[in-house]
Tab-separated table of C-alpha atoms in Angstrom:
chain	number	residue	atom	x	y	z
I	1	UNK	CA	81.711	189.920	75.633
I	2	UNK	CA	78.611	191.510	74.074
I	3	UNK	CA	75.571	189.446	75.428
I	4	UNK	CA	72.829	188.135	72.793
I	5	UNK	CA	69.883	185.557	72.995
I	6	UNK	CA	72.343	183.299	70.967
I	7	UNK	CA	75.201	184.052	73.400
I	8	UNK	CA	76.032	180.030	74.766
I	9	UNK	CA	75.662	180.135	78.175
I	10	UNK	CA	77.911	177.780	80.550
I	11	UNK	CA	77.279	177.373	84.379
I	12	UNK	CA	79.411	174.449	85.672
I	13	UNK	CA	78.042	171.057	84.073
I	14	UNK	CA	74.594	173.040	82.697
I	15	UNK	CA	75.609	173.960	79.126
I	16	UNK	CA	73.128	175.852	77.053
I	17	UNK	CA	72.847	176.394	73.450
I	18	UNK	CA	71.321	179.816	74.142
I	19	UNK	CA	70.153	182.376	76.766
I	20	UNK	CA	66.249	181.837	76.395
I	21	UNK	CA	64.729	179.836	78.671
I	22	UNK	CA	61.150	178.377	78.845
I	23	UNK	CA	59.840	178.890	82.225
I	24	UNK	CA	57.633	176.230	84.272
I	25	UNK	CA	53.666	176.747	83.552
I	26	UNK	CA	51.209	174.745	84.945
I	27	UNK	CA	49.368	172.947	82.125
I	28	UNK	CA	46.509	171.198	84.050
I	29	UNK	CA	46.838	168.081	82.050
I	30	UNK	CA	47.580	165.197	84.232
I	31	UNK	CA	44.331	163.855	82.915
I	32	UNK	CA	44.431	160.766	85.128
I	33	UNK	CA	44.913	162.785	88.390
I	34	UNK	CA	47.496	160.264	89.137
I	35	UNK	CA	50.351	163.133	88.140
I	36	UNK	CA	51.392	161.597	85.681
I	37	UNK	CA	52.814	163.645	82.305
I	38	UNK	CA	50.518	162.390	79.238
I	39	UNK	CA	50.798	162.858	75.505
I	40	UNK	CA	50.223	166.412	75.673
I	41	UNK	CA	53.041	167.309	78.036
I	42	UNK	CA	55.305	165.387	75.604
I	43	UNK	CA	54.072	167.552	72.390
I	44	UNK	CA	54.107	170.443	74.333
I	45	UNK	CA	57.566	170.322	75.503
I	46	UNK	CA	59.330	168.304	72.894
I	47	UNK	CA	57.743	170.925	70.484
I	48	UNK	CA	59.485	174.055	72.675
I	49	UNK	CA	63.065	171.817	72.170
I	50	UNK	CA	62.680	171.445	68.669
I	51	UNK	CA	61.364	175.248	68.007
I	52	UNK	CA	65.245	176.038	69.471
I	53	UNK	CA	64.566	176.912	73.255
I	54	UNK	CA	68.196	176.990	75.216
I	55	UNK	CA	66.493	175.516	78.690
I	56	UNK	CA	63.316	174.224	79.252
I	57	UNK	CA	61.901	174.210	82.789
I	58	UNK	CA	58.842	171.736	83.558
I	59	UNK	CA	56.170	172.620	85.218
I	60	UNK	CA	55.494	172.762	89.074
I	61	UNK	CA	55.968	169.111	89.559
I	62	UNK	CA	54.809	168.272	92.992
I	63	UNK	CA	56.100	165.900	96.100
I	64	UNK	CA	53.102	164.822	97.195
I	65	UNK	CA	49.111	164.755	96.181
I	66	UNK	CA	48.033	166.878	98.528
I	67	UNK	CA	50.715	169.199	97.337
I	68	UNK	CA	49.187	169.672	93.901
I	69	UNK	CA	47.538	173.389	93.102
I	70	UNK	CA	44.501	170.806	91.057
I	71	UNK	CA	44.025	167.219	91.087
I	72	UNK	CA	45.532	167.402	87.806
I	73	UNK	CA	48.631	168.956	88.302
I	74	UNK	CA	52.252	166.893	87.853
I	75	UNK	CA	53.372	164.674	90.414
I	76	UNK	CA	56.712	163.104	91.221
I	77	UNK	CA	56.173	161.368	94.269
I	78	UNK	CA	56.660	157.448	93.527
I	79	UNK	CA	59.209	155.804	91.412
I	80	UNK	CA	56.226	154.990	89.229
I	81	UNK	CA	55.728	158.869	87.505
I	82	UNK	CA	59.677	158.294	86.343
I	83	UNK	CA	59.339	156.479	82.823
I	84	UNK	CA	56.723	159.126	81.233
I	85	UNK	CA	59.308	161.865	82.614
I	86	UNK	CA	62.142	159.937	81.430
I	87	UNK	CA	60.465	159.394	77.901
I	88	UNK	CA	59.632	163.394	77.728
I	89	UNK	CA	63.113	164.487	79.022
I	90	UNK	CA	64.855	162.346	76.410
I	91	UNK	CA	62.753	163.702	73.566
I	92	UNK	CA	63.707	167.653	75.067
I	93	UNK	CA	67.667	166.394	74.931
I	94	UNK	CA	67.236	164.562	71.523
I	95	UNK	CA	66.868	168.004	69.332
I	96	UNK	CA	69.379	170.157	72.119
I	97	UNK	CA	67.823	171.813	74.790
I	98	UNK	CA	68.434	171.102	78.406
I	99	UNK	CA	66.044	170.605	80.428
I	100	UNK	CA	64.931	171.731	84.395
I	101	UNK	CA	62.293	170.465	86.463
I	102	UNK	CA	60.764	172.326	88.766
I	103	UNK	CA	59.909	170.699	92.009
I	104	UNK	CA	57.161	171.972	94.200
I	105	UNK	CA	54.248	171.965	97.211
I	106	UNK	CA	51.249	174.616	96.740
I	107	UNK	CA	50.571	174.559	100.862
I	108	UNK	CA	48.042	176.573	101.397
I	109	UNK	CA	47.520	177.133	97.229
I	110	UNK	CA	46.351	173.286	96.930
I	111	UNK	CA	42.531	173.268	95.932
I	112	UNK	CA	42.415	169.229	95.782
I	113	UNK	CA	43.543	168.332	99.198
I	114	UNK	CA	40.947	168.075	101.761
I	115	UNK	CA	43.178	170.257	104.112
I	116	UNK	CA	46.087	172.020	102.638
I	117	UNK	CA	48.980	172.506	104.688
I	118	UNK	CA	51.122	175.839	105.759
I	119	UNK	CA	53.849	177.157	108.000
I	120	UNK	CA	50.421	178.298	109.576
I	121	UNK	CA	46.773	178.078	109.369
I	122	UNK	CA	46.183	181.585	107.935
I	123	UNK	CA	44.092	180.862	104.413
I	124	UNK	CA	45.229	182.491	101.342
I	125	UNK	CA	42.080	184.286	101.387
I	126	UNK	CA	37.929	183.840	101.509
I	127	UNK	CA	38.253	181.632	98.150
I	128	UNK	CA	40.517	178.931	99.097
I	129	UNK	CA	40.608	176.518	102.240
I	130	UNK	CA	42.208	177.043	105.415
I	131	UNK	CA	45.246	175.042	106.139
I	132	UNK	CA	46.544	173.573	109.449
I	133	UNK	CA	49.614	174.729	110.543
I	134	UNK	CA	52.260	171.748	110.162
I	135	UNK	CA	54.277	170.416	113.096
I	136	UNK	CA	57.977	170.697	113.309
I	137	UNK	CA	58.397	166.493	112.775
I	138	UNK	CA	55.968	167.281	109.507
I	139	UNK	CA	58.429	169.862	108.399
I	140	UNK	CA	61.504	168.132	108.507
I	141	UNK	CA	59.300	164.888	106.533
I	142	UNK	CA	58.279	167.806	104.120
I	143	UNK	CA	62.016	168.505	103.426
I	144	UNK	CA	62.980	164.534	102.760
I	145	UNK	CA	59.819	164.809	100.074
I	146	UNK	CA	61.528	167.556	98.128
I	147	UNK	CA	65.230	165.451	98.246
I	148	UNK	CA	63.102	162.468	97.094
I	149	UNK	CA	61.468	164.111	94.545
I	150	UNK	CA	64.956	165.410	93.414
I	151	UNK	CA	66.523	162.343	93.280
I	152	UNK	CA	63.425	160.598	90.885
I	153	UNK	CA	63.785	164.025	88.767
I	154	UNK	CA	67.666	162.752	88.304
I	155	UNK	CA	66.669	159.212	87.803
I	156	UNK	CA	64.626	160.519	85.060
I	157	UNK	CA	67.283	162.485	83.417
I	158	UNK	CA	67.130	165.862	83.795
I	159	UNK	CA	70.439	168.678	83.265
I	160	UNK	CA	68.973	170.557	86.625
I	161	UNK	CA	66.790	171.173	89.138
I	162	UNK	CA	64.558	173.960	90.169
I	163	UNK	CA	63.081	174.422	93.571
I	164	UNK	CA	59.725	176.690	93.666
I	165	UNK	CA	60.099	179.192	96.557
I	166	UNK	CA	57.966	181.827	94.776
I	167	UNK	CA	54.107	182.678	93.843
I	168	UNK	CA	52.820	181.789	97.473
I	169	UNK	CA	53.282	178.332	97.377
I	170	UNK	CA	54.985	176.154	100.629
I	171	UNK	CA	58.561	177.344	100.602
I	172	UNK	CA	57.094	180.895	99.780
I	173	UNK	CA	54.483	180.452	102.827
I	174	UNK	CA	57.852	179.978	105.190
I	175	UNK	CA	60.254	182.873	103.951
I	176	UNK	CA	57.283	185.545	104.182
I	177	UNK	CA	57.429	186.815	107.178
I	178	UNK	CA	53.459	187.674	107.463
I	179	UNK	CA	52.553	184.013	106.698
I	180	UNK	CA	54.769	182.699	108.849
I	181	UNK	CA	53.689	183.074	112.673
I	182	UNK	CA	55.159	180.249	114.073
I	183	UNK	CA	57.375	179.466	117.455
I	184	UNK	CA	60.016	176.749	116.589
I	185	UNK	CA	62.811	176.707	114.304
I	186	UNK	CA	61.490	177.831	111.463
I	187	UNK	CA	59.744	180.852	113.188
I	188	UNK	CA	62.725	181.849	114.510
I	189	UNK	CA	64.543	181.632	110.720
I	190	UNK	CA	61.664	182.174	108.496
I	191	UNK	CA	64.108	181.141	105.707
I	192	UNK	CA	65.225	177.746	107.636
I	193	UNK	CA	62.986	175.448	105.841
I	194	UNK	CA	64.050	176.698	102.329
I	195	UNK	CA	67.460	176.328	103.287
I	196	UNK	CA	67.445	172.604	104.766
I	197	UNK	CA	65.416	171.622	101.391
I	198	UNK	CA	67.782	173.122	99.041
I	199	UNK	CA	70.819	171.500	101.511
I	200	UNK	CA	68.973	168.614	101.338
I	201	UNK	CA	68.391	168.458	97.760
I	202	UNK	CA	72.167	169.012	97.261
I	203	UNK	CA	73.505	166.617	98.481
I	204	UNK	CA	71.416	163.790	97.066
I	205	UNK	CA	71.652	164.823	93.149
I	206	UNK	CA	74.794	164.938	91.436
I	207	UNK	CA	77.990	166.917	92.648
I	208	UNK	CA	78.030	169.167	89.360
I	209	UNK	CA	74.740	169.377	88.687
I	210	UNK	CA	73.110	173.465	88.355
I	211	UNK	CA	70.292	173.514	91.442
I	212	UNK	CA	68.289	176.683	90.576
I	213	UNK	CA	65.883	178.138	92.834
I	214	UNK	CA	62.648	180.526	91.634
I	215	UNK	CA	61.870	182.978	94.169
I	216	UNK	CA	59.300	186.296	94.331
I	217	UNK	CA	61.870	188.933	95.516
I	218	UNK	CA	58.918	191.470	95.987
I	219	UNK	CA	55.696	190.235	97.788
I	220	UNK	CA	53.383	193.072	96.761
I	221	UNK	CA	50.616	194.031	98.952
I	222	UNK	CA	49.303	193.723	102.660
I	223	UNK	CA	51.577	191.468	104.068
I	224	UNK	CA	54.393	191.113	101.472
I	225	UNK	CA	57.557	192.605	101.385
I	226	UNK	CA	60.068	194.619	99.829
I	227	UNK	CA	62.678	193.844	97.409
I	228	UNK	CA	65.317	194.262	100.568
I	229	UNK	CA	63.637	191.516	102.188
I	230	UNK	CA	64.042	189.675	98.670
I	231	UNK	CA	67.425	189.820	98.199
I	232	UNK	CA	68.506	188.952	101.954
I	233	UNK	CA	66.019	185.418	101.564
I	234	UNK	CA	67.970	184.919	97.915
I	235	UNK	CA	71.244	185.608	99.681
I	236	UNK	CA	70.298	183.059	101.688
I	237	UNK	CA	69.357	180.467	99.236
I	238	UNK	CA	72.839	180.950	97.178
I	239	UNK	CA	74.745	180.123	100.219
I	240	UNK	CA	72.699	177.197	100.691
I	241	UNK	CA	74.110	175.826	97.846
I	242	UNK	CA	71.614	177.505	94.644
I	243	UNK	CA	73.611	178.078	91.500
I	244	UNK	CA	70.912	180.431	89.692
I	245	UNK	CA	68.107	182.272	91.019
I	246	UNK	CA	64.958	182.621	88.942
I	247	UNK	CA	63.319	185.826	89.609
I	248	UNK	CA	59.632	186.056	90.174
I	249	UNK	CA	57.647	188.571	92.072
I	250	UNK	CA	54.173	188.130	93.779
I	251	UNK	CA	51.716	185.852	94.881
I	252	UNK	CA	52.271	185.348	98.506
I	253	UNK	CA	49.338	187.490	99.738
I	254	UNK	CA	45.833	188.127	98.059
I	255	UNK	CA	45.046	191.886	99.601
I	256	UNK	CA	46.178	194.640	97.002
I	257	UNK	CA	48.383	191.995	95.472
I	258	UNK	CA	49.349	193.369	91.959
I	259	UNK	CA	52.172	195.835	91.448
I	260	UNK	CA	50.659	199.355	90.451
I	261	UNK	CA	52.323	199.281	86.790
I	262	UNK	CA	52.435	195.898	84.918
I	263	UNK	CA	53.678	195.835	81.180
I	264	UNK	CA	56.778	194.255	79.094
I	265	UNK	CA	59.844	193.494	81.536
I	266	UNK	CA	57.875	195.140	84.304
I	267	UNK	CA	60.270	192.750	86.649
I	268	UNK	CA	63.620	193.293	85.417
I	269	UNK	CA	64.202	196.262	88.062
I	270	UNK	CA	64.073	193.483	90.772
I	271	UNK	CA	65.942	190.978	88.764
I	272	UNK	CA	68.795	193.686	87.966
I	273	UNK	CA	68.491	194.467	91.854
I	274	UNK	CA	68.604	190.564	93.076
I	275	UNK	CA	71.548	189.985	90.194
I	276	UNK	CA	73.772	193.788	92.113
I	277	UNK	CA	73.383	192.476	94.933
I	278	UNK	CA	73.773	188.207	95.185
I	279	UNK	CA	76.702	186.437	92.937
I	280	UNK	CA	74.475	184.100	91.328
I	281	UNK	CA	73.220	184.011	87.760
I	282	UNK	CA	69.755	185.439	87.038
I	283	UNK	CA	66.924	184.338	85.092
I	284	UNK	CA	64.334	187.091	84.349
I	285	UNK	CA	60.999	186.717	83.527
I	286	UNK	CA	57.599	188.567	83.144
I	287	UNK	CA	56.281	190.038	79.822
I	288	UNK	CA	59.773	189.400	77.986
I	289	UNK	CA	57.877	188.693	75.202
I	290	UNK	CA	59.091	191.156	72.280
I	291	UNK	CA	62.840	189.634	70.741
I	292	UNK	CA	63.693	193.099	70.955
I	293	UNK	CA	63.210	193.801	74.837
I	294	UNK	CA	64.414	189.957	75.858
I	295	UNK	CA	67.947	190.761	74.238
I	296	UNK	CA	67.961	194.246	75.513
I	297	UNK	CA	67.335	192.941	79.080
I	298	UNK	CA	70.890	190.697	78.369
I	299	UNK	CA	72.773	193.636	77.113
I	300	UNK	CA	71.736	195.802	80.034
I	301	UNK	CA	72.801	193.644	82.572
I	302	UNK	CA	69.476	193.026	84.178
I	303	UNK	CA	69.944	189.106	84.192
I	304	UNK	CA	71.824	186.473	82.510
I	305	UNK	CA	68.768	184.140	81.037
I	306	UNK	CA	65.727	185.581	79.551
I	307	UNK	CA	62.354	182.971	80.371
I	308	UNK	CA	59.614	183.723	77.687
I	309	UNK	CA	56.143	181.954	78.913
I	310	UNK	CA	53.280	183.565	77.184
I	311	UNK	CA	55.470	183.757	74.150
I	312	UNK	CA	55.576	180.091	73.845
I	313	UNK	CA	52.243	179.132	74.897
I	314	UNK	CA	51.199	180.876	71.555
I	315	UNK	CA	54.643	179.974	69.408
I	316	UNK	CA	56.848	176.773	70.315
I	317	UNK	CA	59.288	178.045	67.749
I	318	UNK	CA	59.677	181.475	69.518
I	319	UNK	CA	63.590	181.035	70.445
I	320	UNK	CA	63.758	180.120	66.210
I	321	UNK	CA	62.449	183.272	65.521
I	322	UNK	CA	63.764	185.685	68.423
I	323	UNK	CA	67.284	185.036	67.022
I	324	UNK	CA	65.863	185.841	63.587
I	325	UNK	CA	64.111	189.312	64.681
I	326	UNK	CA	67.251	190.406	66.499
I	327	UNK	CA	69.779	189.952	63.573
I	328	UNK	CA	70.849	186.368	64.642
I	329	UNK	CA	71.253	182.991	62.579
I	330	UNK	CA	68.682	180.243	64.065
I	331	UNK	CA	69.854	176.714	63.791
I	332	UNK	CA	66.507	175.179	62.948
I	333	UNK	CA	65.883	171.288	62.783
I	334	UNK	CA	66.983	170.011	59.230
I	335	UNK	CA	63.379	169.178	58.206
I	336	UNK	CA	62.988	173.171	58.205
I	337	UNK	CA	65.921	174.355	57.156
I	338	UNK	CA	63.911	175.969	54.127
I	339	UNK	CA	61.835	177.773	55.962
I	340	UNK	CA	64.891	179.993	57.351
């Protein structure tokens, strides 16, 4: 079968209407700093659903306030955020999309806690605080946040879930080896604490439901590591129990941190790599912008989903009209049927 943007995508009990996926960007807009989404998180994302998007992934949503990269960052850690994600989800599902959450802890990225937390108490650089270290009892609490969070993402109705292990945030600060100094367990297995979250995450949501997993395969810079370190912490993950890895790369380390040549799909290499060498689904991501180059990244082989962020930020109807710039029929809402 000849892949296109409009190609249905099926991956057990996640069915999509498409292969373009909007991927989770921080919108700073919790304006109560209570994490809660507002009226602008439902606009923003009911407008991406109705403009045709296949899967729509919310934004870092995090498990606890200190875990938040601003004080006004989403929050899912009381039974009290689930109605406004219920009400948002529901409005996603009502015009077709499906919709991911992505659940998350900035460690040693959070600028409103008074003293972030790490696998260890190396700061992210001279700009940002430095964390303690957290004990191995703290750890294993930290996992049972991320399965709680989980299970209030389900209560609120989401098609999946999506665990952040990229971008230097907590489950990033474990699985790079340069962050992560410590002596216990999860020295020993830098990629132990990812694993018991997403085992942990498992087997509290749904039996068929798609667990995803975004993760920087490539950690450019002093300190990161190479895309055969990547793929051996994804191979990992998948036999945790992920059922599609989301591609990233960068972030975990602040010296020399930006790969030397950055322009459209400049991360598919390491998405094409990840998707040779794990059997997982890929989503891609980074600069996918242009119809053209999103759909050429399916028919290559490079991943299985294309995520389009800037794209969207500046057009919610960007799936709409990707399918109409690469010689596809959009199904639009009826109310704009005319203008297609």
């Amino acid at each position: 079968m000849t892949l296109s943007l409009a190609t249905p995508f099926e991956l057990g009990g996640l069915k999509l209407n498409n292969r373009i996926v909007m991927p989770p960007m921080c919108q700073y807009s919790a304006v109560g700093k209570d994490g809660m989404p507002t009226d602008w998180h439902y606009v923003h994302y009911v407008s991406r659903a109705v403009g045709g998007t296949g899967l729509i992934i919310i934004e870092m949503t995090n498990i606890e306030p200190d875990g938040r990269i601003s004080d006004q960052c989403l929050g899912l850690w009381s039974d009290e955020h689930i109605p406004a994600f219920a009400r948002m989800i529901e409005g996603m599902q009502k015009h077709g999309s499906k919709v991911s959450i992505q659940i998350a802890h900035a460690g040693r990225k959070s600028t409103c806690a008074e003293v972030p937390v790490s696998s260890s108490n190396q700061a992210f650089s001279e700009q940002y605080k430095q964390p303690r270290a957290l004990t191995t009892d703290e750890v294993k609490r930290m996992v049972e946040k991320y399965r709680d969070a989980a299970v209030r993402a389900v209560q609120a109705g989401v098609d999946s879930i999506q665990l952040h292990g990229a971008h230097g945030y907590l489950i990033h600060q474990f699985h790079s080896p340069s962050i992560n100094n410590r002596t216990d367990e999860y020295g020993d297995d830098p990629t132990r604490f990812g694993v018991e979250v997403i085992q942990a995450v498992r087997s509290a949501i749904p039996s068929g439901m798609n667990l995803q997993i975004r993760v920087s395969a490539v950690d450019y810079g002093v300190g990161g590591y190479d895309v055969d370190y990547g793929i051996e912490v994804c191979r990992k993950y998948a036999a945790a129990g992920v059922d599609l890895l989301d591609i990233s790369t960068g972030g975990g380390v602040s010296v020399n941190a930006l790969p030397p040549n950055i322009g459209p799909g400049y991360q598919l290499p390491v998405a094409r790599a990840v998707k040779q060498a794990v059997d997982v689904p890929i989503i891609a991501v980074g600069l996918l912008d242009e119809p053209k180059l999103a759909h050429a990244a399916l028919v290559n082989g490079d991943c299985d989903l294309v995520a389009v962020g800037r794209g969207m930020l500046r057009d919610p109807y960007w799936a709409l009209h990707a399918l109409q710039a690469t010689g596809m029929k959009p199904a639009p809402p009826k109310a704009y049927e005319r203008g297609y």
